[in-house]
Short mmCIF file of C-alpha atoms and ligand atoms in Angstrom, two decimals:
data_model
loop_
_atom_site.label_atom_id
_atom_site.label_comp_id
_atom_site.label_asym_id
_atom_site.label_seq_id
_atom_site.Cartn_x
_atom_site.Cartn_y
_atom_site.Cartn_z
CA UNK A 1 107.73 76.54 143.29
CA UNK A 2 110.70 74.41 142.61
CA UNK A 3 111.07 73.19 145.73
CA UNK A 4 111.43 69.33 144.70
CA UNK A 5 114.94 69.53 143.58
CA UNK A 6 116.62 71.58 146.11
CA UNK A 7 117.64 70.41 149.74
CA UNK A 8 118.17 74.02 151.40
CA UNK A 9 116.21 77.37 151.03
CA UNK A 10 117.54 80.11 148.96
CA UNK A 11 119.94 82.79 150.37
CA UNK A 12 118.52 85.95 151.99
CA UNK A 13 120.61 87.55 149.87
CA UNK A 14 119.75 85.97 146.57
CA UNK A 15 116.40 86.34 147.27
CA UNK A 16 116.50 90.49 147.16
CA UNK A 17 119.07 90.54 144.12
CA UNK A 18 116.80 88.20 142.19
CA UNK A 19 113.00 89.62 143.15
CA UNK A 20 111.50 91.53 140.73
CA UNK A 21 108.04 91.80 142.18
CA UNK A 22 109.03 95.48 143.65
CA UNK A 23 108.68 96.62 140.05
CA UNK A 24 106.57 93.80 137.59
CA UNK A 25 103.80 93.84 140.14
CA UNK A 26 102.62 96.22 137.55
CA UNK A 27 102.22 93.57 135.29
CA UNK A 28 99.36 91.88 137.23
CA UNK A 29 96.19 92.92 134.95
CA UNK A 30 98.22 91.63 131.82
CA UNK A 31 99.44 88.45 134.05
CA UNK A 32 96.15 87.94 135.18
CA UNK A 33 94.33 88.01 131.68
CA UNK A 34 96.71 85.68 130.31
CA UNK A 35 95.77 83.41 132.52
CA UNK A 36 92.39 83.61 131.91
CA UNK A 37 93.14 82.60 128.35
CA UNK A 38 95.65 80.30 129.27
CA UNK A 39 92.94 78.76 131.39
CA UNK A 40 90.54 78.53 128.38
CA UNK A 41 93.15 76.73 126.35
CA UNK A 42 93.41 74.10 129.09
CA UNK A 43 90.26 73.05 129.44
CA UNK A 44 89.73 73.32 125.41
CA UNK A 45 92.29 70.68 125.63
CA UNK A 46 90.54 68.62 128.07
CA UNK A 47 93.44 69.48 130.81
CA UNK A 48 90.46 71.47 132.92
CA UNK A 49 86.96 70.53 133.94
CA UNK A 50 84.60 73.67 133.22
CA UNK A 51 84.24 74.20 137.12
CA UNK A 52 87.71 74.01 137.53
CA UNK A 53 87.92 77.08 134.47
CA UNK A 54 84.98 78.64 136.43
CA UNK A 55 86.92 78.68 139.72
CA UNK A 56 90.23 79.88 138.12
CA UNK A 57 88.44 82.64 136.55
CA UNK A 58 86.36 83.64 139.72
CA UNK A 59 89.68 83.37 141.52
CA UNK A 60 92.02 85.01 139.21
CA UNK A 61 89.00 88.14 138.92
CA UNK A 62 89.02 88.35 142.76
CA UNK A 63 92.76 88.61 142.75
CA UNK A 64 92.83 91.41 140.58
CA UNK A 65 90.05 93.33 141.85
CA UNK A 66 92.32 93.28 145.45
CA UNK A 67 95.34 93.89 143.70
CA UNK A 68 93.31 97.25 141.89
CA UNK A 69 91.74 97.73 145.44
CA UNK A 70 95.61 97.80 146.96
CA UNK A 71 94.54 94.87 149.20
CA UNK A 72 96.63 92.07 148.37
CA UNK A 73 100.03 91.47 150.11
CA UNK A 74 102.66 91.06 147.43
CA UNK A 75 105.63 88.78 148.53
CA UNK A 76 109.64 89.19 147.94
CA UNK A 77 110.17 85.37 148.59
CA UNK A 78 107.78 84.33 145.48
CA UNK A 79 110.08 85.98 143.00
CA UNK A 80 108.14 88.09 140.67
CA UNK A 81 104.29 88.39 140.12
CA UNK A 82 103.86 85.45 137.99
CA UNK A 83 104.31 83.39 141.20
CA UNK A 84 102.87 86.00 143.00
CA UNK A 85 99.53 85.63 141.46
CA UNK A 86 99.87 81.60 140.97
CA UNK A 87 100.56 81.21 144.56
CA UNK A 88 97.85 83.31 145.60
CA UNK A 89 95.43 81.42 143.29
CA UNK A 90 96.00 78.12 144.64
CA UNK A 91 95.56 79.49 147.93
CA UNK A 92 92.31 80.23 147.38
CA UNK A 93 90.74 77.93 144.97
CA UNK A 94 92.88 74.79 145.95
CA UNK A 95 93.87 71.77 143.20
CA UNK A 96 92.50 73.92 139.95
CA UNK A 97 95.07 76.71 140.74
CA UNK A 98 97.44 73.93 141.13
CA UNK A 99 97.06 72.73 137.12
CA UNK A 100 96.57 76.70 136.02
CA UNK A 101 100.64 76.60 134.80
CA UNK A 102 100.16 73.38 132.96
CA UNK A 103 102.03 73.74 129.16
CA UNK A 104 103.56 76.90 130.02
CA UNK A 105 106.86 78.61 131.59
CA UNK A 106 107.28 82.01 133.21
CA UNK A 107 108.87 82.77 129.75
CA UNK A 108 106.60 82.62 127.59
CA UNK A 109 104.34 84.05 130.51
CA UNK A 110 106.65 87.26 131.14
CA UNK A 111 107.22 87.57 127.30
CA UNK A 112 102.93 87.64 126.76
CA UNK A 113 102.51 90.18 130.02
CA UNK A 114 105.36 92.77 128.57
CA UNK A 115 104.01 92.49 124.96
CA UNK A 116 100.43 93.08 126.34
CA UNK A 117 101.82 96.02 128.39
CA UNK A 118 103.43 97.58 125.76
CA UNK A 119 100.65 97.08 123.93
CA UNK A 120 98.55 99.48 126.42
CA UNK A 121 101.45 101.83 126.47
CA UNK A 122 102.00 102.27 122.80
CA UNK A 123 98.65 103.17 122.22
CA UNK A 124 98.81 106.09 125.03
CA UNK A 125 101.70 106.84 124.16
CA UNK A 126 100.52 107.64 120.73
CA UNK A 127 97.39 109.50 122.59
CA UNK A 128 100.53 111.74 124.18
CA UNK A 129 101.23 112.62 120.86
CA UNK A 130 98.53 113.58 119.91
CA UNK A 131 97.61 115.66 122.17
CA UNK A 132 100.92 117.43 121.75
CA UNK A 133 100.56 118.01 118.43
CA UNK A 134 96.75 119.30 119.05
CA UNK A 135 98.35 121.93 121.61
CA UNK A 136 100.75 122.70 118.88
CA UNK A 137 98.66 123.39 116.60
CA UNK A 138 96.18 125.37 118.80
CA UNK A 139 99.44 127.41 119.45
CA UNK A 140 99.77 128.40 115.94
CA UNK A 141 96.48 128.59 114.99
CA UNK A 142 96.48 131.60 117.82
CA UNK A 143 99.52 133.19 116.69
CA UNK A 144 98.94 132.49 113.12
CA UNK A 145 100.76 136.15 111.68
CA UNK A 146 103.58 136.04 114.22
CA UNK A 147 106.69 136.17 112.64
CA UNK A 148 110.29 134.93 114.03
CA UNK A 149 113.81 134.84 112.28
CA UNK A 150 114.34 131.43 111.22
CA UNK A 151 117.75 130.43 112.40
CA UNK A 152 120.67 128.12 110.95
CA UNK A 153 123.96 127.44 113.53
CA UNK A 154 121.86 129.71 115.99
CA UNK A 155 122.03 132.83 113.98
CA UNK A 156 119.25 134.92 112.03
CA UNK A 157 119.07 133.42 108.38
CA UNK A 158 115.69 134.32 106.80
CA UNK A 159 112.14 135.16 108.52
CA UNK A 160 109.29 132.61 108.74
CA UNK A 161 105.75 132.72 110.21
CA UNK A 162 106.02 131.23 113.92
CA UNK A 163 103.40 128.92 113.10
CA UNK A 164 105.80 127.24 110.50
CA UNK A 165 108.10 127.04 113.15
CA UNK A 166 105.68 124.72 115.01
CA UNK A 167 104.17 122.96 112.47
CA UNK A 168 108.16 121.55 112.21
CA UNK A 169 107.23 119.85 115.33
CA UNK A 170 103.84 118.49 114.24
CA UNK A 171 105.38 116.76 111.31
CA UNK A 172 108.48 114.90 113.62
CA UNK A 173 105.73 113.95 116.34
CA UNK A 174 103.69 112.35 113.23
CA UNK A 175 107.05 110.17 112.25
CA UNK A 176 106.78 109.33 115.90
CA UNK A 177 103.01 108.14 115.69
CA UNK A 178 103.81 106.58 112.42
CA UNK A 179 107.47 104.19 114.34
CA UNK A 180 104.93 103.60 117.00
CA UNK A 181 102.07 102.05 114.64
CA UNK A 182 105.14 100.25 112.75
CA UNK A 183 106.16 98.89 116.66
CA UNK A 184 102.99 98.00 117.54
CA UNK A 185 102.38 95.71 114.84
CA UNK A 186 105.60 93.38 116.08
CA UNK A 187 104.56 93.97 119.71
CA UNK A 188 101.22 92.35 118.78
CA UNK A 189 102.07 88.93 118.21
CA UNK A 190 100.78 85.95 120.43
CA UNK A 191 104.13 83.94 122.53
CA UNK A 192 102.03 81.51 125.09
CA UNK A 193 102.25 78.05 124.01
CA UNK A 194 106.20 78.68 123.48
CA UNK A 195 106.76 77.20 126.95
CA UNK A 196 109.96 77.29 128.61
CA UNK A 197 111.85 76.97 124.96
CA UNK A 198 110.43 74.24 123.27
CA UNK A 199 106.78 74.36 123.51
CA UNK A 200 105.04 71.51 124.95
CA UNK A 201 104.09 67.72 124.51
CA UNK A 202 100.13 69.22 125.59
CA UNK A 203 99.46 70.71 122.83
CA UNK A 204 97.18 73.59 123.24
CA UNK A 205 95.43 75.79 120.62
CA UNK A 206 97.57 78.85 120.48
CA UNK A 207 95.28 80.62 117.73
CA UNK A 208 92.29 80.43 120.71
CA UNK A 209 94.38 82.06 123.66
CA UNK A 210 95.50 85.04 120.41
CA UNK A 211 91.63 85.29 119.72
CA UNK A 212 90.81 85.61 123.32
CA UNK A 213 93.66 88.19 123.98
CA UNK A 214 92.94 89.67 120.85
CA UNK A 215 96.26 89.16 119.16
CA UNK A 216 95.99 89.07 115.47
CA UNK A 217 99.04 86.63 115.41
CA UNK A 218 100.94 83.83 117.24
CA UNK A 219 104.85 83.30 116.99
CA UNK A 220 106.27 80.79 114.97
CA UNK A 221 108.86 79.68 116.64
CA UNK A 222 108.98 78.91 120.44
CA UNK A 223 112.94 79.67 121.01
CA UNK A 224 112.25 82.77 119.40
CA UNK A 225 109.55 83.86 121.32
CA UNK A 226 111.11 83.27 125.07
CA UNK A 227 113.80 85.29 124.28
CA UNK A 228 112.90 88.12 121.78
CA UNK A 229 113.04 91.29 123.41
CA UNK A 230 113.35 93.14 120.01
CA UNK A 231 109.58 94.99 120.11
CA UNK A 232 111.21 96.32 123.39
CA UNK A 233 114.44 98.02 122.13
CA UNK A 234 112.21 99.31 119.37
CA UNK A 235 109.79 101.13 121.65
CA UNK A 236 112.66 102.52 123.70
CA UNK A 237 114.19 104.08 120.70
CA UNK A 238 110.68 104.95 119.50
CA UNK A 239 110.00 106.53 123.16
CA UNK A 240 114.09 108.05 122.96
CA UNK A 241 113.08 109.74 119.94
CA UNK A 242 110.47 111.12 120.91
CA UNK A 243 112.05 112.47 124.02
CA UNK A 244 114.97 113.69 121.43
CA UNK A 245 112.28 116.17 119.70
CA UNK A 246 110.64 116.94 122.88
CA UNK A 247 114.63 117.58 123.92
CA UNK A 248 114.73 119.93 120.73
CA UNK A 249 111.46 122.01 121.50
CA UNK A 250 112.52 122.26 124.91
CA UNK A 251 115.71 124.22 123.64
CA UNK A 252 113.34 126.40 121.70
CA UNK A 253 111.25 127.33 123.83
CA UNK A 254 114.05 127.90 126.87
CA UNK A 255 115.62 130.06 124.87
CA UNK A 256 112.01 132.07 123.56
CA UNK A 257 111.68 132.84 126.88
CA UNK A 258 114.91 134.57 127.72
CA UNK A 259 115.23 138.10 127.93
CA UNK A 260 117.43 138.10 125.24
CA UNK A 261 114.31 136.52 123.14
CA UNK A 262 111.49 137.79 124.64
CA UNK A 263 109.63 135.66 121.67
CA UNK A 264 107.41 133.93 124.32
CA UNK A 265 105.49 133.60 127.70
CA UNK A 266 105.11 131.10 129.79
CA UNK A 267 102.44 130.57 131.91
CA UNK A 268 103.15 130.80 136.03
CA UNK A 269 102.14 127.51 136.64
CA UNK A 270 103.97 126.48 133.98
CA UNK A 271 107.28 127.47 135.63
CA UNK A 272 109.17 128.33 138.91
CA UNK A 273 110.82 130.90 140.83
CA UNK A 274 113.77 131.51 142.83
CA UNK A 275 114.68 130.59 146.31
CA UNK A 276 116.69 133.68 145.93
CA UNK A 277 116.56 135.82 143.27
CA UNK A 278 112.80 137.04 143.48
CA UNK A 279 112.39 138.33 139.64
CA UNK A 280 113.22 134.71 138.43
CA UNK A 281 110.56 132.85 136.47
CA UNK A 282 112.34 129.92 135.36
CA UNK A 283 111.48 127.30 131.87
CA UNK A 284 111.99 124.20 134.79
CA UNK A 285 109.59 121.63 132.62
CA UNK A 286 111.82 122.33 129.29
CA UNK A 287 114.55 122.00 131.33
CA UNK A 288 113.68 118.76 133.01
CA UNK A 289 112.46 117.30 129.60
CA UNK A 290 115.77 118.26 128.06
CA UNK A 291 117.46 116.68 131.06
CA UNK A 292 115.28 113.25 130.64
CA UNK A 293 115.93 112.49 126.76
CA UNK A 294 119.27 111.72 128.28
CA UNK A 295 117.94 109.02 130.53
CA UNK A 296 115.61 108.13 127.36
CA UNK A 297 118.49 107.23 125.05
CA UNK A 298 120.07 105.62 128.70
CA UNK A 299 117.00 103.20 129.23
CA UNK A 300 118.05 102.38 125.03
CA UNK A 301 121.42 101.40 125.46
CA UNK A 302 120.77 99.81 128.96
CA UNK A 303 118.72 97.28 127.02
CA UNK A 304 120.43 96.78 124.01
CA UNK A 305 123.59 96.26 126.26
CA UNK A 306 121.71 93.71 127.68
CA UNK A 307 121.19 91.72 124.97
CA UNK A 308 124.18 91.58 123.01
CA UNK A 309 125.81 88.98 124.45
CA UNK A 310 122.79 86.54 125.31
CA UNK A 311 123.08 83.15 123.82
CA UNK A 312 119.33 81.48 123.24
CA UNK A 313 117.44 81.07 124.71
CA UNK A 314 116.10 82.99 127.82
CA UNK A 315 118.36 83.80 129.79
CA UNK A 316 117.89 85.53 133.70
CA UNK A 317 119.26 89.03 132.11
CA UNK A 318 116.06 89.64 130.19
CA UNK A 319 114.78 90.24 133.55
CA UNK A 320 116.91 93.36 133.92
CA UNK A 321 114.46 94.42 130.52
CA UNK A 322 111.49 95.89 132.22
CA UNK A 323 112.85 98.67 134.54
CA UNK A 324 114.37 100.79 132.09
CA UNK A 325 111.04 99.97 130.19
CA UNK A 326 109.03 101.17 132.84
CA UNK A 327 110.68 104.39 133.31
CA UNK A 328 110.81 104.88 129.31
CA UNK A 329 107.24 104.82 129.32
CA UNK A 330 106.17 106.55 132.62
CA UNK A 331 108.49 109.30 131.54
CA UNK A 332 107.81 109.87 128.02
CA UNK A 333 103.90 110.03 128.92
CA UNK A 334 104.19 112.76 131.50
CA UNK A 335 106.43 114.67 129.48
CA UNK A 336 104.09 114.75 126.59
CA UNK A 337 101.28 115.90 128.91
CA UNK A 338 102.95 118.14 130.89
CA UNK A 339 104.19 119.85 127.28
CA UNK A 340 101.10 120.27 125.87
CA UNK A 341 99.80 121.93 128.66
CA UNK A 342 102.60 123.83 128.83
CA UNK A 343 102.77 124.53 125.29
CA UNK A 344 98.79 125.55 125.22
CA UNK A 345 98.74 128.13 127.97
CA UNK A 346 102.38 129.83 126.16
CA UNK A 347 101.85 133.56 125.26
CA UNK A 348 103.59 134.66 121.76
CA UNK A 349 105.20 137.78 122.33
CA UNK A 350 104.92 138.40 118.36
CA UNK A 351 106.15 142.29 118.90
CA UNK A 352 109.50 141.35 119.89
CA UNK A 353 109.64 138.05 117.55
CA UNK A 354 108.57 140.66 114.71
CA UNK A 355 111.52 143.28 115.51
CA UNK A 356 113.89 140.65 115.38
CA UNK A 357 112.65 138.98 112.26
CA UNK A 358 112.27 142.28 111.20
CA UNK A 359 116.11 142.71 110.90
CA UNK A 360 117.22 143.68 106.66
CA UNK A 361 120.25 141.08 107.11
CA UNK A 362 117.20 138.38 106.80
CA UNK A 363 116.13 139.53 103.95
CA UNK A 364 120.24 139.15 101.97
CA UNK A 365 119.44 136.13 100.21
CA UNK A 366 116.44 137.95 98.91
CA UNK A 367 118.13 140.40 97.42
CA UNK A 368 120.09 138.09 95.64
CA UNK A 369 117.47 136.29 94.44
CA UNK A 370 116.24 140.09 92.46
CA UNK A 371 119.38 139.82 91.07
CA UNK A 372 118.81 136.26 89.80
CA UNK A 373 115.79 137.39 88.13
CA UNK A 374 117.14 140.27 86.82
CA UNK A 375 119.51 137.28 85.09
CA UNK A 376 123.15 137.57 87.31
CA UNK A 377 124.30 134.04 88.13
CA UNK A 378 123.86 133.15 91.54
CA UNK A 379 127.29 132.89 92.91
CA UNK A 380 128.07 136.50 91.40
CA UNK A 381 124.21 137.79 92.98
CA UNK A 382 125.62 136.45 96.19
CA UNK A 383 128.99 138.30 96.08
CA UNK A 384 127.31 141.31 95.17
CA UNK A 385 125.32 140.90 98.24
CA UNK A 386 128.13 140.04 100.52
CA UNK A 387 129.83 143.49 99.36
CA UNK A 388 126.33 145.12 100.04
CA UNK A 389 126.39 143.41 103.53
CA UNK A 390 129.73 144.71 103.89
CA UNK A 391 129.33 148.25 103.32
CA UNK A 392 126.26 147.74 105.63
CA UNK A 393 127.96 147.44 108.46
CA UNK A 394 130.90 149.45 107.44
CA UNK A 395 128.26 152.25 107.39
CA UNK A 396 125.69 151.84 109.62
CA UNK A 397 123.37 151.94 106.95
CA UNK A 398 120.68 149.26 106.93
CA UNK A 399 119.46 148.04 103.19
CA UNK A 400 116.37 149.39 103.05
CA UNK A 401 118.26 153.42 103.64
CA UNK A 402 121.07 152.31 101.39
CA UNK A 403 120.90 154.55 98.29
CA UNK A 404 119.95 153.50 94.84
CA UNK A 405 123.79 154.94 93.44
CA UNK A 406 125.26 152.47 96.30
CA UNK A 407 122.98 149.64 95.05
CA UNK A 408 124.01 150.73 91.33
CA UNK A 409 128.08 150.78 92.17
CA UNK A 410 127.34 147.08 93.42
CA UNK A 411 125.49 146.17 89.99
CA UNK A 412 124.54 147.92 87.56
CA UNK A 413 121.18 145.53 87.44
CA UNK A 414 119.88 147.46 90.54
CA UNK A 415 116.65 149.50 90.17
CA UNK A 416 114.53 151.50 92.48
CA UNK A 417 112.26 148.14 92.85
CA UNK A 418 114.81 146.78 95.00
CA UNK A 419 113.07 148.43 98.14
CA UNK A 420 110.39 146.81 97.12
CA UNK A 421 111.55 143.31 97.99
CA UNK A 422 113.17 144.75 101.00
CA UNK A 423 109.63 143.98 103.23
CA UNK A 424 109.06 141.42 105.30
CA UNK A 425 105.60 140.65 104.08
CA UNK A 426 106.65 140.64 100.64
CA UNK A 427 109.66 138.08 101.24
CA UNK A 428 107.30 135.65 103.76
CA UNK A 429 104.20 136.24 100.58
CA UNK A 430 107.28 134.78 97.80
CA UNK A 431 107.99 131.53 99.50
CA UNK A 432 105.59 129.93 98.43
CA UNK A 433 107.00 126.94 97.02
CA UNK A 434 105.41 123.45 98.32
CA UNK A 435 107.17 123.20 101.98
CA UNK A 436 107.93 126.84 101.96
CA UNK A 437 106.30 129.42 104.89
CA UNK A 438 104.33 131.90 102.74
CA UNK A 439 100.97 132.55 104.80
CA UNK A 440 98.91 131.07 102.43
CA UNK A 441 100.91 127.70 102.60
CA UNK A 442 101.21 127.71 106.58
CA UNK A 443 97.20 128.50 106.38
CA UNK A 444 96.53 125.22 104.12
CA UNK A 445 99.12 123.61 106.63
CA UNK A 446 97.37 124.58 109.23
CA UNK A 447 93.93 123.57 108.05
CA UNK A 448 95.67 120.12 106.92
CA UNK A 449 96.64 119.37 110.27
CA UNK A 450 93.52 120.31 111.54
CA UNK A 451 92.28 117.85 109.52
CA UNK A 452 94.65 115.13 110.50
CA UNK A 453 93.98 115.84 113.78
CA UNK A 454 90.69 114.93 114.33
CA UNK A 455 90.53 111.52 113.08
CA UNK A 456 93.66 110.55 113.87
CA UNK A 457 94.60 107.20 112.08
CA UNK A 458 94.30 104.89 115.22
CA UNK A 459 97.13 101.98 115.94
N1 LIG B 501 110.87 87.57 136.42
C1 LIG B 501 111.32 86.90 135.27
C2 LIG B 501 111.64 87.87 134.17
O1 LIG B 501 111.26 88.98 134.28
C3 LIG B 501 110.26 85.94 134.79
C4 LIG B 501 110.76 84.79 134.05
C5 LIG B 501 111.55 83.95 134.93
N2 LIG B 501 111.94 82.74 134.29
C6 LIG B 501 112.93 81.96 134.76
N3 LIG B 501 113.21 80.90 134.11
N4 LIG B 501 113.55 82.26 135.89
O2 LIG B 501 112.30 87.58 133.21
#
């Protein structure tokens, strides 16, 4: 492509560190469809005859339909698929394929195929999450009375419905469709016409190749657009996010499923066995997904790394932008999927999540809050407790078979409708403050999301 300039071939060598095509030949429908606006442009602007459009488009539609059909022969020594595709072109239609790259660079090519991928991405990825939060949902819609100790630093604090428990993850995955919305808006902007750096002395008409591509903006400044990589790092955090709460549920349910737990069920062919311990049945795809938000946050850094140091305006580096994108994406989508299967076929063991939630100690800062109303300051309601707690496990003697003297040595304020608040039921029915987990909250929640969920605000 450059061959003009240079007297010898390029090294074997630099040749396979500098190819790219083993990985951006996934760029070819985007490549391939800017063209074909590209192409449009050109002969707007009098640079193309109409045949000569005509035969780029037939060729360029050919191309990708053996490309799709896996019979087209992708080549190390052209680089990367923009010359893949070029080269290929003018191979078969001659001359027109020949003036096809006319007013424009591989940069501001490469910078239009990765914002139309991500594009396509975002917008599946958002599907992901919704069909993780659907699963969710589903989840706690059919396990809508379990109840489960809610836990602070890992240890039982106060009881809450299990569906409360999930909704918690329903309302991080919508921040997550809400940072990819707010991505996809700078992701959407229209760089052809930006050239290698500093446009071109053809002037073509950038709004036409945006309508055609269906971008509802073009960039305004051409140095800009060759080397901003920006709507990239902000889908990889968006995606490393993500993969941070799916990270979090992971730990949940791995540890649900212990014996220790018993709180849930998975499904067999939702986990694995043991190649020698024949009673295993082991949380593998929580596991894994646990495992990958680590390479999430990895592909993150990788690219910011990248472009800390890069003066404008492209710059060769920006190539090293797309693998860690790749796997980003191709790894956050499965995950996603594989969860809410996962997640949707999960049996609540709500007998055992009861029993533990079940537990008086839950129910502590509920007796201090009797005390409150009975008008004791909170600090000295909590001291009283703390005593109570004390002589709890001094005893043996759980609160609800403590006797009424024992209450009454603690505080005098004590009265035989203490027991009262000493139930489960009772304690979930009082939190019903806006947020809280009383039933008839998570039930409003739960028809909310509902809701929500099935008209889910597109991109
Ligand atoms: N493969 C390159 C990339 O991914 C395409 C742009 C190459 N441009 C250049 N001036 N060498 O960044």
């Amino acid at each position: 492509m450059w061959k003009g300039r240079f007297q010898t071939d390029t090294s074997s060598l630099v040749q396979r560190y500098g190819e790219s095509i083993s990985y951006d030949w996934r760029l070819y429908p985007y490549d391939i469809q800017g063209s074909m606006a590209h192409a449009v442009a050109l002969q707007a602007a009098g640079i193309l005859t109409k045949a000569e459009l005509k035969a780029i488009h037939r060729g360029l539609r050919e191309i990708l339909r053996d490309i799709d059909a896996g019979n087209f022969e992708f080549r190390p020594e052209l680089e990367d698929i923009h010359m893949n595709i070029e080269s290929a072109l003018t191979a078969r239609i001659g001359a027109a394929g020949a003036k096809l790259h006319t007013a424009r660079s591989r940069n501001d090519q490469v910078a239009l195929d990765v914002r139309l991928y991500c594009r396509t991405e975002t917008a599946r990825i958002l599907d992901g999450v919704r069909g993780l939060q659907r699963a969710l949902l589903s989840c706690a819609r059919s396990h809508s009375d379990a109840v489960v100790p809610g836990y602070t630093h890992l240890q039982r604090g106060q009881p809450v419905l299990f569906a409360h428990h999930l909704l918690a993850y329903l309302e991080m995955l919508e921040r997550d469709a809400e940072r990819l919305r707010d991505c996809h808006r700078r992701i959407n902007v229209m760089p052809l016409g930006s050239g290698a750096l500093a446009g071109s002395t053809i002037v073509l008409d950038r709004e036409l190749v945006a309508r055609e591509l269906q971008f509802p903006a073009v960039t305004q400044n051409s140095m800009d657009a060759v080397s901003d990589r920006d709507f990239i790092a902000e889908l990889l955090f968006v995606i490393a996010l993500i993969g941070t709460h799916l990270s979090r549920l992971s730990e949940d349910v791995i540890l649900w499923a212990t014996a220790e737990f018993a709180f849930i069920e998975l499904s067999d062919a939702h986990t694995t066995g043991s190649s020698l311990m024949p009673q295993k049945k082991n949380p593998d795809v929580a596991e894994l997904t646990r495992g990958k938000a680590g390479r999430l946050t990895g592909n993150l850094i990788s690219l910011l790394t990248t472009l800390k140091g890069l003066p404008m305006t492209y710059n060769r580096d920006l190539q090293e932008d797309k693998e860690p994108l790749f796997d980003s994406v191709d790894t956050i989508r499965l995950a996603l999927d594989v969860f809410a299967e996962m997640m949707a076929a999960a049996r609540v063991r709500s007998e055992n999540s009861r029993r533990a939630a079940g537990d008086p100690f839950l129910l502590a800062t509920d007796i201090a809050d009797y005390l409150v109303l009975k008008g004791v300051p909170f600090r000295q309601a909590h001291e009283i407790v703390g005593k109570l707690t004390g002589h709890s496990l001094r005893t043996g003697t759980a609160f609800p078979d403590i006797a009424l003297e024992v209450y009454r040595e603690h505080s005098a304020v004590f009265g035989p409708d203490v027991y009262a608040v000493l139930d489960i039921d009772t304690a979930l029915k009082a939190r019903k403050g806006i947020g809280a987990p009383s039933p008839a909250n998570v039930g409003r929640q739960l028809s909310r999301w509902e809701r929500l969920l099935r008209q889910p605000k597109p991109l």
